[in-house]
Amino acid sequence: MTVSSVDIAILLPCYNEAATIGDVVLGFRAALPGARIYVYDNNSTDGTALKAMLAGAHVVRERRQGKGHVVRRMFADIDADIYIMADGDGTYAPADAEELVRTLLTERADMVVGTRRGVLADAGRQGHAAGNRLFNLLYRTIFGRDFTDIFSGYRAFSRRFVKSFPAVSGGFEIETEMSVHASRLKLPVSEIELHYGRRPEGSHSKLSTFRDGSRILWMFAMLMKETRPFVFFGLISGAVLAASIAFMLPVLVEYFQTGFVSRVPTWILSMALMMVSLLVFTAGLILDSLSRARNEQLRLSYISQPGLVSTASQGAEAASSAGTSRRADAA
């Protein structure tokens, strides 16, 4: 299977990227001439949609603000064998798209992430650099070591991944959700290191260090609750149990020394916290079983989609049948 033999869709979510989107579309047209290029405009006010249309892209408007909403719409709307997602700000080189596709095909992966070589120098913002290091470390601690750059927006996907991905996030945390989806289903993934460019003059980052950082941290907690509920609720249960023991010990010490309990309310509080701890632990056990069942459903949804190899085989069979039919007509 070669790059030219598969149906490729290039997906570019954009918000106020008029300064760069035209060159980005032209770059992808040159890198992958046979690919279809879609620009999803997320309420831009600077002429992004017009610039993309003039460059030759298919332009769609998504009114719900946020990258997650755009990605959900793109994945639902578009059918292809391979999907490439990039940003419209010119920080990712379109020339690297062919390498992403080639890696996806040769390794039979479901997602290839273009890790960013120069990300720590992006716009000189140390808050973003520190946040990248912190969240990548946190991801590897909680969800596994499949990825080293969970925030990269330059990715290639198989149809299997796209059509089985729930996409519940609304904003920039969508890349984190993609990574967790691949890790929880143990999908074949790969990473290749690519150059990460600087934004050109007139283009500005939409990220807010504290606002988006807090949203990503909240998403980490929610994804941990959904994918590893036993660990999530086990930690809460352990914290409540520790508080219970802390209130209980002085009362027990007094009882063993004097034979009396003078702080009855403290003892009642410690017992109540003990019960809460046991309830939370039980909830974690039950939700862990439900999470395993949901993982099985997602896995079945994933394998129900045709893989790249079967898609290529179907295309070859169709071409062979067409050739046989033409020869029969000629005879």
Short mmCIF file of C-alpha atoms in Angstrom, two decimals:
data_model
loop_
_atom_site.label_atom_id
_atom_site.label_comp_id
_atom_site.label_asym_id
_atom_site.label_seq_id
_atom_site.Cartn_x
_atom_site.Cartn_y
_atom_site.Cartn_z
CA MET A 1 0.00 0.00 0.00
CA THR A 2 1.36 3.43 -0.96
CA VAL A 3 0.50 6.98 0.05
CA SER A 4 -1.10 7.65 -3.34
CA SER A 5 -3.40 4.60 -3.16
CA VAL A 6 -5.42 5.68 -0.10
CA ASP A 7 -8.10 8.30 0.38
CA ILE A 8 -6.65 11.06 2.59
CA ALA A 9 -8.53 13.90 4.25
CA ILE A 10 -6.66 16.84 5.77
CA LEU A 11 -8.54 18.51 8.62
CA LEU A 12 -7.71 22.06 9.68
CA PRO A 13 -9.69 23.54 12.60
CA CYS A 14 -9.28 27.32 12.52
CA TYR A 15 -10.16 30.37 14.56
CA ASN A 16 -8.89 33.73 13.27
CA GLU A 17 -5.99 32.36 11.20
CA ALA A 18 -6.36 34.56 8.11
CA ALA A 19 -2.67 35.50 8.24
CA THR A 20 -1.55 31.89 7.72
CA ILE A 21 -4.36 29.62 6.50
CA GLY A 22 -3.85 30.33 2.80
CA ASP A 23 -0.20 29.25 2.87
CA VAL A 24 -1.06 26.22 5.02
CA VAL A 25 -3.70 24.99 2.53
CA LEU A 26 -1.36 25.53 -0.42
CA GLY A 27 1.40 23.70 1.45
CA PHE A 28 -0.78 20.64 2.01
CA ARG A 29 -1.96 20.69 -1.62
CA ALA A 30 1.68 20.55 -2.70
CA ALA A 31 2.66 17.89 -0.16
CA LEU A 32 -0.31 15.57 -0.83
CA PRO A 33 -1.82 16.49 -4.20
CA GLY A 34 -4.54 13.82 -4.06
CA ALA A 35 -5.80 14.68 -0.57
CA ARG A 36 -9.02 16.50 0.21
CA ILE A 37 -8.49 19.56 2.41
CA TYR A 38 -11.18 20.70 4.84
CA VAL A 39 -11.05 23.92 6.85
CA TYR A 40 -13.56 24.13 9.69
CA ASP A 41 -14.00 27.77 10.61
CA ASN A 42 -14.87 28.27 14.27
CA ASN A 43 -16.54 31.72 14.20
CA SER A 44 -13.54 33.60 12.81
CA THR A 45 -13.94 37.34 12.32
CA ASP A 46 -10.84 38.06 10.22
CA GLY A 47 -11.66 36.47 6.85
CA THR A 48 -10.17 33.04 7.57
CA ALA A 49 -12.93 31.23 5.67
CA LEU A 50 -12.48 33.35 2.55
CA LYS A 51 -8.69 32.90 2.52
CA ALA A 52 -9.08 29.14 2.88
CA MET A 53 -11.68 28.96 0.12
CA LEU A 54 -9.51 30.98 -2.27
CA ALA A 55 -6.61 28.59 -1.58
CA GLY A 56 -8.77 25.64 -2.64
CA ALA A 57 -10.04 24.14 0.64
CA HIS A 58 -13.54 22.93 1.42
CA VAL A 59 -14.78 25.32 4.11
CA VAL A 60 -17.35 24.40 6.77
CA ARG A 61 -18.64 26.60 9.60
CA GLU A 62 -18.87 25.24 13.15
CA ARG A 63 -20.72 27.62 15.47
CA ARG A 64 -19.96 25.91 18.80
CA GLN A 65 -16.84 27.64 20.06
CA GLY A 66 -13.93 25.38 20.94
CA LYS A 67 -11.53 23.03 19.19
CA GLY A 68 -13.16 19.96 20.70
CA HIS A 69 -16.50 20.84 19.12
CA VAL A 70 -14.79 21.33 15.76
CA VAL A 71 -12.96 17.99 15.93
CA ARG A 72 -16.17 16.18 16.87
CA ARG A 73 -17.92 17.68 13.83
CA MET A 74 -15.03 16.90 11.47
CA PHE A 75 -14.76 13.28 12.57
CA ALA A 76 -18.52 12.80 12.18
CA ASP A 77 -18.81 14.52 8.79
CA ILE A 78 -15.87 13.21 6.80
CA ASP A 79 -15.20 9.70 5.49
CA ALA A 80 -11.68 8.75 4.44
CA ASP A 81 -9.09 6.00 4.83
CA ILE A 82 -6.57 8.28 6.56
CA TYR A 83 -7.10 11.59 8.33
CA ILE A 84 -4.44 14.21 9.00
CA MET A 85 -5.18 16.90 11.55
CA ALA A 86 -3.08 20.04 11.86
CA ASP A 87 -3.47 23.64 13.01
CA GLY A 88 -4.00 26.53 10.65
CA ASP A 89 -1.39 28.77 12.28
CA GLY A 90 1.58 27.60 10.21
CA THR A 91 3.52 26.08 13.12
CA TYR A 92 3.34 22.58 11.59
CA ALA A 93 5.07 21.96 8.27
CA PRO A 94 2.74 20.54 5.57
CA ALA A 95 5.77 18.83 4.00
CA ASP A 96 5.87 16.46 6.99
CA ALA A 97 2.37 15.12 6.25
CA GLU A 98 3.65 12.45 3.87
CA GLU A 99 5.96 11.11 6.59
CA LEU A 100 3.03 10.88 9.00
CA VAL A 101 0.99 8.91 6.46
CA ARG A 102 3.92 6.65 5.57
CA THR A 103 4.50 5.86 9.25
CA LEU A 104 0.80 5.11 9.74
CA LEU A 105 0.88 2.68 6.80
CA THR A 106 4.18 0.95 7.43
CA GLU A 107 3.60 0.45 11.15
CA ARG A 108 -0.13 -0.26 10.70
CA ALA A 109 -0.83 2.20 13.48
CA ASP A 110 -4.13 3.85 14.30
CA MET A 111 -2.60 7.17 15.33
CA VAL A 112 0.75 8.78 14.61
CA VAL A 113 1.66 11.87 16.64
CA GLY A 114 4.12 14.42 15.33
CA THR A 115 5.97 15.37 18.51
CA ARG A 116 7.18 18.96 18.55
CA ARG A 117 10.96 19.39 18.52
CA GLY A 118 10.98 23.11 19.36
CA VAL A 119 7.85 23.38 21.49
CA LEU A 120 9.63 24.74 24.58
CA ALA A 121 10.62 27.86 22.64
CA ASP A 122 7.08 28.61 21.41
CA ALA A 123 6.50 32.35 21.62
CA GLY A 124 8.97 32.52 24.49
CA ARG A 125 6.22 31.75 27.00
CA GLN A 126 7.73 29.86 29.92
CA GLY A 127 4.26 29.18 31.35
CA HIS A 128 3.41 27.05 28.30
CA ALA A 129 6.75 25.24 28.49
CA ALA A 130 6.35 24.42 32.17
CA GLY A 131 2.76 23.34 31.60
CA ASN A 132 3.80 21.01 28.79
CA ARG A 133 6.39 19.31 30.98
CA LEU A 134 4.05 19.02 33.95
CA PHE A 135 1.07 17.64 32.06
CA ASN A 136 3.12 15.17 30.02
CA LEU A 137 4.66 13.85 33.25
CA LEU A 138 1.22 13.63 34.84
CA TYR A 139 -0.15 11.79 31.81
CA ARG A 140 2.64 9.19 31.89
CA THR A 141 2.04 8.68 35.62
CA ILE A 142 -1.72 8.18 35.32
CA PHE A 143 -2.39 6.71 31.88
CA GLY A 144 0.86 5.12 30.69
CA ARG A 145 3.96 5.87 28.65
CA ASP A 146 2.53 5.66 25.13
CA PHE A 147 3.09 9.39 24.42
CA THR A 148 5.69 12.04 25.13
CA ASP A 149 3.80 15.05 23.70
CA ILE A 150 0.08 14.76 24.39
CA PHE A 151 -0.66 18.32 23.23
CA SER A 152 0.65 18.03 19.69
CA GLY A 153 -2.00 19.03 17.16
CA TYR A 154 -0.26 17.36 14.20
CA ARG A 155 -1.58 13.81 13.96
CA ALA A 156 -2.54 11.14 11.46
CA PHE A 157 -5.41 8.77 12.19
CA SER A 158 -6.88 5.63 10.71
CA ARG A 159 -10.59 5.41 9.97
CA ARG A 160 -10.89 2.93 12.84
CA PHE A 161 -9.64 5.50 15.33
CA VAL A 162 -11.76 8.38 14.04
CA LYS A 163 -15.05 6.48 13.91
CA SER A 164 -14.61 4.93 17.37
CA PHE A 165 -13.46 8.12 19.14
CA PRO A 166 -16.21 9.59 21.41
CA ALA A 167 -14.87 13.20 21.37
CA VAL A 168 -16.60 14.60 24.45
CA SER A 169 -14.19 17.51 25.06
CA GLY A 170 -15.09 21.01 24.02
CA GLY A 171 -11.77 22.84 23.88
CA PHE A 172 -8.00 22.43 23.55
CA GLU A 173 -8.06 19.41 25.86
CA ILE A 174 -9.28 17.31 22.91
CA GLU A 175 -5.70 16.14 22.19
CA THR A 176 -5.48 14.75 25.72
CA GLU A 177 -8.72 12.86 25.19
CA MET A 178 -7.36 11.38 21.95
CA SER A 179 -4.26 10.13 23.74
CA VAL A 180 -6.28 8.60 26.57
CA HIS A 181 -8.62 6.90 24.07
CA ALA A 182 -5.64 5.23 22.39
CA SER A 183 -4.08 4.23 25.71
CA ARG A 184 -7.25 2.78 27.26
CA LEU A 185 -7.97 0.60 24.20
CA LYS A 186 -4.27 -0.28 23.76
CA LEU A 187 -4.36 0.82 20.13
CA PRO A 188 -1.19 0.66 18.00
CA VAL A 189 0.28 4.17 18.03
CA SER A 190 3.55 5.77 17.00
CA GLU A 191 5.41 9.05 17.39
CA ILE A 192 7.80 10.84 15.06
CA GLU A 193 9.71 13.97 15.99
CA LEU A 194 8.98 16.93 13.72
CA HIS A 195 10.05 20.54 13.62
CA TYR A 196 7.70 22.96 15.39
CA GLY A 197 7.77 26.44 13.88
CA ARG A 198 7.16 29.86 15.34
CA ARG A 199 4.03 31.81 14.56
CA PRO A 200 4.53 34.42 11.84
CA GLU A 201 4.07 38.13 12.45
CA GLY A 202 0.40 38.98 12.95
CA SER A 203 -0.61 35.53 14.22
CA HIS A 204 -1.33 35.13 17.93
CA SER A 205 -1.83 32.12 20.18
CA LYS A 206 -5.36 31.54 21.51
CA LEU A 207 -4.08 29.64 24.57
CA SER A 208 -4.34 31.01 28.09
CA THR A 209 -1.81 29.49 30.48
CA PHE A 210 -4.06 29.41 33.55
CA ARG A 211 -7.52 29.09 32.00
CA ASP A 212 -6.65 26.30 29.59
CA GLY A 213 -4.29 24.70 32.09
CA SER A 214 -7.09 24.42 34.65
CA ARG A 215 -9.43 22.98 32.01
CA ILE A 216 -6.85 20.37 31.03
CA LEU A 217 -6.27 19.47 34.69
CA TRP A 218 -10.03 19.05 35.15
CA MET A 219 -10.12 16.86 32.03
CA PHE A 220 -7.32 14.71 33.49
CA ALA A 221 -9.43 14.16 36.61
CA MET A 222 -12.59 13.35 34.61
CA LEU A 223 -10.77 10.96 32.28
CA MET A 224 -9.15 9.24 35.24
CA LYS A 225 -12.60 8.87 36.84
CA GLU A 226 -13.99 7.36 33.63
CA THR A 227 -11.07 5.12 32.65
CA ARG A 228 -9.52 4.21 36.05
CA PRO A 229 -12.35 4.58 38.55
CA PHE A 230 -10.89 2.12 41.06
CA VAL A 231 -7.71 4.19 41.38
CA PHE A 232 -9.63 7.51 41.35
CA PHE A 233 -12.12 6.54 44.06
CA GLY A 234 -9.49 4.53 45.90
CA LEU A 235 -7.44 7.69 46.39
CA ILE A 236 -10.49 9.58 47.67
CA SER A 237 -11.38 6.67 49.94
CA GLY A 238 -7.82 6.57 51.30
CA ALA A 239 -7.86 10.32 52.02
CA VAL A 240 -11.18 10.08 53.88
CA LEU A 241 -9.94 7.02 55.79
CA ALA A 242 -6.82 8.90 56.86
CA ALA A 243 -8.98 11.75 58.16
CA SER A 244 -11.14 9.25 60.03
CA ILE A 245 -8.12 7.68 61.72
CA ALA A 246 -6.70 11.11 62.58
CA PHE A 247 -9.91 12.00 64.48
CA MET A 248 -10.21 8.51 65.97
CA LEU A 249 -6.74 8.04 67.48
CA PRO A 250 -6.92 10.72 70.23
CA VAL A 251 -10.29 9.34 71.35
CA LEU A 252 -8.91 5.78 71.49
CA VAL A 253 -5.82 6.90 73.40
CA GLU A 254 -8.03 8.66 75.95
CA TYR A 255 -10.27 5.59 76.28
CA PHE A 256 -7.40 3.17 76.88
CA GLN A 257 -5.84 5.53 79.44
CA THR A 258 -8.96 6.48 81.40
CA GLY A 259 -11.72 4.12 80.33
CA PHE A 260 -13.88 7.10 79.35
CA VAL A 261 -14.80 8.87 76.07
CA SER A 262 -15.20 12.58 76.71
CA ARG A 263 -15.22 13.65 73.04
CA VAL A 264 -18.27 11.78 71.80
CA PRO A 265 -18.91 14.11 68.80
CA THR A 266 -15.34 13.51 67.58
CA TRP A 267 -15.86 9.76 67.83
CA ILE A 268 -19.14 10.00 65.88
CA LEU A 269 -17.43 12.10 63.21
CA SER A 270 -14.60 9.56 62.86
CA MET A 271 -17.11 6.70 62.46
CA ALA A 272 -19.07 8.69 59.88
CA LEU A 273 -15.89 9.32 57.89
CA MET A 274 -15.06 5.62 58.09
CA MET A 275 -18.46 4.76 56.59
CA VAL A 276 -17.99 7.34 53.84
CA SER A 277 -14.59 5.84 53.03
CA LEU A 278 -16.09 2.36 52.72
CA LEU A 279 -18.93 3.66 50.51
CA VAL A 280 -16.52 5.48 48.19
CA PHE A 281 -14.33 2.37 47.97
CA THR A 282 -17.36 0.23 47.09
CA ALA A 283 -18.42 2.73 44.43
CA GLY A 284 -14.93 2.49 42.93
CA LEU A 285 -15.21 -1.29 42.71
CA ILE A 286 -18.60 -1.15 40.98
CA LEU A 287 -17.59 1.61 38.56
CA ASP A 288 -14.40 -0.25 37.69
CA SER A 289 -16.49 -3.17 36.44
CA LEU A 290 -18.68 -0.80 34.42
CA SER A 291 -15.58 0.87 32.97
CA ARG A 292 -14.24 -2.49 31.81
CA ALA A 293 -17.57 -3.23 30.11
CA ARG A 294 -17.48 0.16 28.38
CA ASN A 295 -13.92 -0.49 27.20
CA GLU A 296 -15.11 -3.74 25.66
CA GLN A 297 -17.91 -1.89 23.83
CA LEU A 298 -15.46 0.71 22.52
CA ARG A 299 -13.12 -2.06 21.41
CA LEU A 300 -15.94 -3.80 19.53
CA SER A 301 -16.86 -0.48 17.88
CA TYR A 302 -13.22 -0.04 16.92
CA ILE A 303 -12.76 -3.48 15.34
CA SER A 304 -16.08 -3.21 13.48
CA GLN A 305 -14.50 -0.54 11.27
CA PRO A 306 -12.44 -1.71 8.27
CA GLY A 307 -8.69 -1.45 8.74
CA LEU A 308 -6.27 0.05 6.24
CA VAL A 309 -5.27 -3.35 4.87
CA SER A 310 -8.86 -4.46 4.25
CA THR A 311 -9.69 -1.09 2.71
CA ALA A 312 -6.83 -1.45 0.26
CA SER A 313 -7.91 -5.02 -0.53
CA GLN A 314 -11.44 -3.86 -1.27
CA GLY A 315 -10.08 -1.17 -3.57
CA ALA A 316 -7.90 -3.69 -5.40
CA GLU A 317 -10.82 -6.09 -5.78
CA ALA A 318 -13.01 -3.31 -7.14
CA ALA A 319 -10.33 -2.32 -9.66
CA SER A 320 -9.88 -5.97 -10.67
CA SER A 321 -13.62 -6.45 -11.13
CA ALA A 322 -13.82 -3.29 -13.22
CA GLY A 323 -10.97 -4.51 -15.41
CA THR A 324 -12.60 -7.94 -15.86
CA SER A 325 -15.90 -6.29 -16.78
CA ARG A 326 -14.23 -4.08 -19.40
CA ARG A 327 -12.47 -7.08 -20.96
CA ALA A 328 -15.75 -8.99 -21.09
CA ASP A 329 -17.50 -6.07 -22.75
CA ALA A 330 -14.71 -5.77 -25.30
CA ALA A 331 -14.99 -9.49 -26.11
#
